[in-house]
Amino acid sequence: DKGLSKTKESFFGKIARVIAGKTKVDDEVLDNLEEILITSDVGVETTLKIIERIEKRAASEKYMNTQELNHILRDEISMLLTENNTDDANDFDAPIAKKPYVIMVVGVNGVGKTTTIGKLAYQFKKAGKSVYLGAADTFRAAAVEQLVIWGERVGVPVIKQKMGSDPASVAFDTLKSAMANDADVVIIDTAGRLHNKVGLMNELTKIKNVMKKINPDVPNEVLLVLDGSTGQNAFEQAKQFTLATEVTAMAVTKLDGTAKGGVVIGISDQFKIPVKYIGLGEGMEDLQVFNRREFVDSLFG
Ligand code: GDP
């Protein structure tokens, strides 16, 4: 089952039950709502913010019926997302002003980094753009192999070196090859070893700096990939990576397999970094450009 149906059933099914038969928004409704938001991984901070806003509106409107509560909740969630996200759903088709557009992809192992890179390559290629992938996670043989498999599947070149080689050198080579071939998009995979924070920071900085020697404007995007089904871990990883490097966009994966899509709301609110893509499956096509309106619509039905 693809899409956000699990989140929808859980999140809003529960809300419907909480407010069924109620004629006004009292403390009990608010307490239950708070619990649902927290168990959907919206995060404590963002949940309290939402509850507080609803409390205020309920107090001023006195008798808020359940339909109105639903409406207001939808409003509040939209607002948290609007503040940080664009509604540009045509990213892959948009012309590329500065060629090549370099996306450096960061994130912990297992979150779906390689898969997301493969899906992005597929989408850009489908939109008529030429793509180069750089296998700069030289630490894990499996990471390079997986990227090569994706490169073959999608039909885009993968630049790699031998295991254990300098990731910055791979990034440099990739950018050079891409430029020599007038490529549109470069996507660089990186290693996601969080246990050594200083090491992570140094490695990401080095990769960036080496590419900047060729073109000071790159990377154009640092995309952090988070596993949407890991809840609080995703928040913690966002915290660590935003400390280690300047993250400009996020991709939240595995939202097809979880009832906890609320993570997208909390992450947007707390980190003020746009969620640009969401992963909804393991296949090539299972990546969407995140669109706030569609997201809220799909949750509230
Ligand atoms: P990496 O270690 O971060 O590069 O992770 P991978 O890209 O290898 O993905 C780890 C696992 O998660 C693989 O089995 C992927 O097929 C799976 N995966 C990645 N993205 C998604 C997604 O959006 N939905 C689902 N259901 N599985 C995903």
Tab-separated table of C-alpha atoms and ligand atoms in Angstrom:
chain	number	residue	atom	x	y	z
A	1	ASP	CA	0.000	0.000	0.000
A	2	LYS	CA	1.643	3.193	-1.184
A	3	GLY	CA	1.257	6.707	0.059
A	4	LEU	CA	0.420	8.124	3.408
A	5	SER	CA	-2.566	5.892	4.075
A	6	LYS	CA	-1.102	4.427	7.254
A	7	THR	CA	-0.511	7.832	8.759
A	8	LYS	CA	-3.921	8.963	7.659
A	9	GLU	CA	-5.699	6.000	9.239
A	10	SER	CA	-3.830	6.251	12.467
A	11	PHE	CA	-3.536	9.979	12.928
A	12	PHE	CA	-6.892	11.126	11.756
A	13	GLY	CA	-8.771	7.969	12.561
A	14	LYS	CA	-7.806	8.517	16.168
A	15	ILE	CA	-8.730	12.159	16.050
A	16	ALA	CA	-12.122	11.300	14.651
A	17	ARG	CA	-12.699	8.909	17.552
A	18	VAL	CA	-11.563	11.438	20.145
A	19	ILE	CA	-13.941	14.077	18.958
A	20	ALA	CA	-16.871	11.824	18.090
A	21	GLY	CA	-19.967	12.824	20.018
A	22	LYS	CA	-18.308	15.901	21.504
A	23	THR	CA	-19.935	19.268	21.130
A	24	LYS	CA	-17.055	21.375	22.315
A	25	VAL	CA	-13.343	21.346	22.657
A	26	ASP	CA	-12.720	20.720	26.354
A	27	ASP	CA	-9.614	19.710	28.286
A	28	GLU	CA	-10.254	16.043	27.646
A	29	VAL	CA	-10.340	16.579	23.890
A	30	LEU	CA	-7.173	18.661	24.046
A	31	ASP	CA	-5.375	16.069	26.193
A	32	ASN	CA	-6.305	13.294	23.791
A	33	LEU	CA	-5.320	15.375	20.805
A	34	GLU	CA	-1.965	16.084	22.405
A	35	GLU	CA	-1.375	12.390	22.918
A	36	ILE	CA	-2.245	11.569	19.308
A	37	LEU	CA	0.098	14.223	17.948
A	38	ILE	CA	2.922	13.013	20.158
A	39	THR	CA	2.415	9.363	19.265
A	40	SER	CA	2.366	10.360	15.577
A	41	ASP	CA	5.867	11.776	16.055
A	42	VAL	CA	4.984	15.400	15.562
A	43	GLY	CA	7.379	16.013	18.466
A	44	VAL	CA	6.694	17.504	21.875
A	45	GLU	CA	7.636	21.084	21.064
A	46	THR	CA	5.537	21.302	17.924
A	47	THR	CA	2.645	19.426	19.550
A	48	LEU	CA	2.509	21.904	22.424
A	49	LYS	CA	2.598	24.762	19.956
A	50	ILE	CA	-0.369	23.299	18.050
A	51	ILE	CA	-2.346	22.562	21.231
A	52	GLU	CA	-1.735	26.053	22.561
A	53	ARG	CA	-2.966	27.656	19.352
A	54	ILE	CA	-6.078	25.480	19.315
A	55	GLU	CA	-6.701	26.221	22.987
A	56	LYS	CA	-6.623	29.933	22.275
A	57	ARG	CA	-8.960	29.646	19.339
A	58	ALA	CA	-11.296	27.334	21.261
A	59	ALA	CA	-11.409	29.799	24.149
A	60	SER	CA	-12.308	32.695	21.909
A	61	GLU	CA	-14.822	30.735	19.891
A	62	LYS	CA	-16.265	29.050	22.971
A	63	TYR	CA	-18.263	26.258	21.366
A	64	MET	CA	-16.154	24.765	18.714
A	65	ASN	CA	-17.681	21.684	17.197
A	66	THR	CA	-15.683	18.762	16.001
A	67	GLN	CA	-15.824	19.729	12.368
A	68	GLU	CA	-14.437	23.101	13.259
A	69	LEU	CA	-11.700	21.465	15.304
A	70	ASN	CA	-10.741	19.359	12.328
A	71	HIS	CA	-10.651	22.457	10.181
A	72	ILE	CA	-8.539	24.383	12.661
A	73	LEU	CA	-6.138	21.503	13.138
A	74	ARG	CA	-5.671	21.324	9.397
A	75	ASP	CA	-5.110	25.063	9.347
A	76	GLU	CA	-2.522	24.970	12.077
A	77	ILE	CA	-0.618	22.105	10.495
A	78	SER	CA	-0.657	23.843	7.117
A	79	MET	CA	0.704	26.942	8.744
A	80	LEU	CA	3.629	25.120	10.338
A	81	LEU	CA	4.495	23.681	6.951
A	82	THR	CA	3.889	26.869	4.990
A	83	GLU	CA	6.375	28.777	7.005
A	84	ASN	CA	9.150	26.536	5.798
A	85	ASN	CA	8.184	24.949	2.527
A	86	THR	CA	7.549	26.066	-0.987
A	87	ASP	CA	4.798	24.599	-3.087
A	88	ASP	CA	7.010	24.183	-6.090
A	89	ALA	CA	6.008	20.766	-7.338
A	90	ASN	CA	7.862	21.029	-10.628
A	91	ASP	CA	11.414	20.903	-9.450
A	92	PHE	CA	12.560	18.177	-11.790
A	93	ASP	CA	11.172	19.954	-14.822
A	94	ALA	CA	12.453	23.381	-13.860
A	95	PRO	CA	15.312	24.618	-16.022
A	96	ILE	CA	18.719	24.464	-14.387
A	97	ALA	CA	20.189	27.930	-14.201
A	98	LYS	CA	23.635	27.012	-12.976
A	99	LYS	CA	24.989	23.865	-14.546
A	100	PRO	CA	25.767	21.460	-13.074
A	101	TYR	CA	23.409	21.689	-10.134
A	102	VAL	CA	25.227	19.877	-7.320
A	103	ILE	CA	23.311	18.045	-4.628
A	104	MET	CA	25.329	16.652	-1.757
A	105	VAL	CA	23.354	13.984	0.047
A	106	VAL	CA	23.952	13.346	3.744
A	107	GLY	CA	22.367	11.075	6.336
A	108	VAL	CA	22.929	8.066	8.554
A	109	ASN	CA	23.369	4.615	6.985
A	110	GLY	CA	20.144	2.753	6.446
A	111	VAL	CA	17.832	5.761	6.210
A	112	GLY	CA	17.431	5.330	2.454
A	113	LYS	CA	20.145	7.634	1.173
A	114	THR	CA	21.200	5.492	-1.779
A	115	THR	CA	17.616	4.745	-2.734
A	116	THR	CA	16.742	8.444	-2.609
A	117	ILE	CA	19.733	9.275	-4.822
A	118	GLY	CA	18.611	6.629	-7.312
A	119	LYS	CA	15.056	7.975	-7.319
A	120	LEU	CA	16.290	11.547	-7.783
A	121	ALA	CA	18.529	10.490	-10.660
A	122	TYR	CA	15.552	8.746	-12.248
A	123	GLN	CA	13.309	11.805	-11.915
A	124	PHE	CA	15.889	14.210	-13.292
A	125	LYS	CA	16.647	11.884	-16.172
A	126	LYS	CA	12.952	11.453	-16.913
A	127	ALA	CA	12.716	15.240	-17.071
A	128	GLY	CA	15.386	15.193	-19.775
A	129	LYS	CA	18.386	16.097	-17.657
A	130	SER	CA	21.780	14.433	-17.669
A	131	VAL	CA	22.938	13.253	-14.274
A	132	TYR	CA	26.266	12.180	-12.742
A	133	LEU	CA	26.438	10.283	-9.468
A	134	GLY	CA	29.463	10.363	-7.183
A	135	ALA	CA	30.098	7.413	-4.858
A	136	ALA	CA	31.810	9.382	-2.098
A	137	ASP	CA	30.764	6.968	0.627
A	138	THR	CA	34.044	5.135	0.165
A	139	PHE	CA	33.825	3.585	3.599
A	140	ARG	CA	31.296	0.865	2.797
A	141	ALA	CA	31.726	-1.426	-0.209
A	142	ALA	CA	27.994	-2.052	-0.166
A	143	ALA	CA	27.255	1.654	-0.514
A	144	VAL	CA	29.313	1.930	-3.687
A	145	GLU	CA	27.828	-1.281	-5.087
A	146	GLN	CA	24.289	-0.128	-4.370
A	147	LEU	CA	24.909	3.187	-6.058
A	148	VAL	CA	26.378	1.446	-9.104
A	149	ILE	CA	23.276	-0.760	-9.296
A	150	TRP	CA	21.055	2.316	-9.175
A	151	GLY	CA	23.213	3.997	-11.822
A	152	GLU	CA	22.711	1.017	-14.139
A	153	ARG	CA	19.010	0.796	-13.415
A	154	VAL	CA	18.434	4.465	-14.185
A	155	GLY	CA	21.083	4.717	-16.887
A	156	VAL	CA	23.368	7.367	-15.451
A	157	PRO	CA	27.144	7.232	-14.904
A	158	VAL	CA	28.534	6.619	-11.425
A	159	ILE	CA	31.986	7.963	-10.609
A	160	LYS	CA	33.834	5.871	-8.037
A	161	GLN	CA	37.289	5.035	-6.795
A	162	LYS	CA	38.609	2.127	-4.810
A	163	MET	CA	37.372	1.429	-1.292
A	164	GLY	CA	38.767	3.642	1.394
A	165	SER	CA	39.878	6.344	-1.013
A	166	ASP	CA	39.379	10.004	-0.147
A	167	PRO	CA	35.673	10.941	-0.438
A	168	ALA	CA	36.616	14.491	-1.383
A	169	SER	CA	38.669	13.161	-4.250
A	170	VAL	CA	35.653	11.198	-5.538
A	171	ALA	CA	33.498	14.328	-5.322
A	172	PHE	CA	36.168	16.295	-7.195
A	173	ASP	CA	36.368	13.666	-9.950
A	174	THR	CA	32.590	13.525	-10.249
A	175	LEU	CA	32.233	17.273	-10.649
A	176	LYS	CA	35.100	17.371	-13.164
A	177	SER	CA	33.585	14.562	-15.265
A	178	ALA	CA	30.155	16.127	-15.092
A	179	MET	CA	31.497	19.473	-16.281
A	180	ALA	CA	33.541	17.894	-19.062
A	181	ASN	CA	30.327	16.260	-20.273
A	182	ASP	CA	28.131	19.311	-19.784
A	183	ALA	CA	25.915	17.458	-17.298
A	184	ASP	CA	22.921	19.126	-15.683
A	185	VAL	CA	22.878	17.533	-12.256
A	186	VAL	CA	25.498	16.023	-9.954
A	187	ILE	CA	24.462	13.998	-6.927
A	188	ILE	CA	27.140	13.115	-4.381
A	189	ASP	CA	26.606	10.291	-1.887
A	190	THR	CA	28.455	10.669	1.411
A	191	ALA	CA	29.223	8.425	4.369
A	192	GLY	CA	26.883	8.623	7.336
A	193	ARG	CA	28.896	7.691	10.349
A	194	LEU	CA	27.418	9.626	13.220
A	195	HIS	CA	29.485	8.077	16.010
A	196	ASN	CA	32.294	10.468	15.276
A	197	LYS	CA	30.837	13.957	15.084
A	198	VAL	CA	34.036	15.865	14.497
A	199	GLY	CA	35.020	13.322	11.854
A	200	LEU	CA	31.676	13.743	10.129
A	201	MET	CA	31.942	17.515	10.161
A	202	ASN	CA	35.493	17.449	8.827
A	203	GLU	CA	34.658	15.007	6.072
A	204	LEU	CA	31.605	16.939	4.857
A	205	THR	CA	33.516	20.219	5.015
A	206	LYS	CA	36.389	18.736	3.050
A	207	ILE	CA	34.087	17.416	0.324
A	208	LYS	CA	32.467	20.824	0.033
A	209	ASN	CA	35.747	22.700	-0.041
A	210	VAL	CA	37.273	20.514	-2.701
A	211	MET	CA	34.255	21.076	-4.968
A	212	LYS	CA	34.356	24.803	-4.229
A	213	LYS	CA	37.862	24.906	-5.702
A	214	ILE	CA	36.261	24.056	-9.023
A	215	ASN	CA	33.180	26.180	-8.508
A	216	PRO	CA	32.676	28.330	-5.394
A	217	ASP	CA	28.875	28.164	-5.798
A	218	VAL	CA	28.587	24.433	-5.165
A	219	PRO	CA	27.112	22.424	-3.591
A	220	ASN	CA	23.836	24.090	-4.543
A	221	GLU	CA	21.994	21.864	-2.140
A	222	VAL	CA	22.864	19.791	0.924
A	223	LEU	CA	20.071	17.273	1.223
A	224	LEU	CA	19.632	15.475	4.541
A	225	VAL	CA	17.849	12.133	4.258
A	226	LEU	CA	15.840	11.006	7.291
A	227	ASP	CA	13.903	7.797	7.852
A	228	GLY	CA	10.357	8.879	8.643
A	229	SER	CA	9.613	5.649	10.463
A	230	THR	CA	12.266	6.215	13.114
A	231	GLY	CA	10.482	8.984	14.978
A	232	GLN	CA	12.637	10.622	17.572
A	233	ASN	CA	15.824	9.280	15.952
A	234	ALA	CA	15.035	11.365	12.908
A	235	PHE	CA	14.827	14.484	15.094
A	236	GLU	CA	18.133	13.606	16.762
A	237	GLN	CA	19.829	12.996	13.400
A	238	ALA	CA	18.526	16.299	12.058
A	239	LYS	CA	20.034	17.966	15.095
A	240	GLN	CA	23.421	16.318	14.645
A	241	PHE	CA	23.660	16.933	10.914
A	242	THR	CA	22.572	20.550	11.127
A	243	LEU	CA	25.360	21.041	13.658
A	244	ALA	CA	27.875	19.309	11.401
A	245	THR	CA	27.036	21.101	8.163
A	246	GLU	CA	24.655	23.601	6.584
A	247	VAL	CA	21.675	21.493	5.548
A	248	THR	CA	19.504	23.246	2.952
A	249	ALA	CA	16.771	20.652	2.321
A	250	MET	CA	15.451	17.384	3.715
A	251	ALA	CA	14.042	14.173	2.307
A	252	VAL	CA	11.890	12.038	4.590
A	253	THR	CA	11.777	8.393	3.499
A	254	LYS	CA	9.670	5.308	4.269
A	255	LEU	CA	6.473	7.225	4.872
A	256	ASP	CA	4.618	4.399	3.135
A	257	GLY	CA	5.427	1.958	5.909
A	258	THR	CA	4.665	4.064	8.951
A	259	ALA	CA	1.712	5.548	10.773
A	260	LYS	CA	4.011	8.283	12.013
A	261	GLY	CA	4.041	10.765	9.145
A	262	GLY	CA	3.745	13.476	11.771
A	263	VAL	CA	7.520	13.570	11.768
A	264	VAL	CA	7.351	15.742	8.636
A	265	ILE	CA	5.365	18.360	10.532
A	266	GLY	CA	7.649	18.424	13.566
A	267	ILE	CA	10.863	18.441	11.562
A	268	SER	CA	9.675	21.303	9.342
A	269	ASP	CA	8.669	23.304	12.364
A	270	GLN	CA	11.716	22.682	14.495
A	271	PHE	CA	14.519	22.930	11.991
A	272	LYS	CA	13.064	25.533	9.612
A	273	ILE	CA	14.564	23.613	6.731
A	274	PRO	CA	12.223	22.666	3.888
A	275	VAL	CA	11.222	19.048	3.484
A	276	LYS	CA	11.722	18.891	-0.252
A	277	TYR	CA	11.088	15.227	-1.001
A	278	ILE	CA	9.190	12.352	0.565
A	279	GLY	CA	9.882	8.664	-0.040
A	280	LEU	CA	6.851	6.417	-0.405
A	281	GLY	CA	8.327	3.059	-1.375
A	282	GLU	CA	11.366	1.204	-2.629
A	283	GLY	CA	10.822	1.672	-6.361
A	284	MET	CA	12.209	4.254	-8.748
A	285	GLU	CA	8.932	6.123	-8.997
A	286	ASP	CA	8.304	6.242	-5.257
A	287	LEU	CA	9.613	9.713	-4.588
A	288	GLN	CA	7.504	12.835	-4.504
A	289	VAL	CA	8.415	16.465	-4.414
A	290	PHE	CA	6.897	17.473	-1.116
A	291	ASN	CA	3.903	19.685	-1.520
A	292	ARG	CA	2.351	21.131	1.616
A	293	ARG	CA	-1.164	21.307	0.254
A	294	GLU	CA	-1.126	17.763	-1.095
A	295	PHE	CA	0.367	16.474	2.132
A	296	VAL	CA	-2.327	18.017	4.307
A	297	ASP	CA	-5.035	16.991	1.835
A	298	SER	CA	-3.848	13.402	1.845
A	299	LEU	CA	-3.892	13.301	5.634
A	300	PHE	CA	-7.297	14.890	6.125
A	301	GLY	CA	-8.823	13.193	3.104
B	1	GDP	P1	21.281	3.908	2.912
B	1	GDP	O1	22.107	2.999	3.765
B	1	GDP	O2	20.892	5.134	3.656
B	1	GDP	O3	21.866	4.214	1.599
B	1	GDP	O4	19.897	3.134	2.685
B	1	GDP	P2	19.314	2.397	1.399
B	1	GDP	O5	19.028	3.363	0.321
B	1	GDP	O6	20.175	1.242	1.077
B	1	GDP	O7	17.898	1.910	1.978
B	1	GDP	C1	17.774	1.045	3.070
B	1	GDP	C2	16.508	0.211	2.883
B	1	GDP	O8	15.365	1.058	2.959
B	1	GDP	C3	16.432	-0.479	1.540
B	1	GDP	O9	15.889	-1.761	1.725
B	1	GDP	C4	15.481	0.399	0.729
B	1	GDP	O10	14.784	-0.315	-0.258
B	1	GDP	C5	14.541	0.879	1.812
B	1	GDP	N1	13.892	2.170	1.474
B	1	GDP	C6	14.481	3.329	1.102
B	1	GDP	N2	13.559	4.299	0.917
B	1	GDP	C7	12.338	3.745	1.164
B	1	GDP	C8	10.977	4.230	1.148
B	1	GDP	O11	10.663	5.405	0.884
B	1	GDP	N3	10.005	3.319	1.485
B	1	GDP	C9	10.303	2.027	1.812
B	1	GDP	N4	9.287	1.223	2.132
B	1	GDP	N5	11.554	1.553	1.846
B	1	GDP	C10	12.566	2.381	1.527
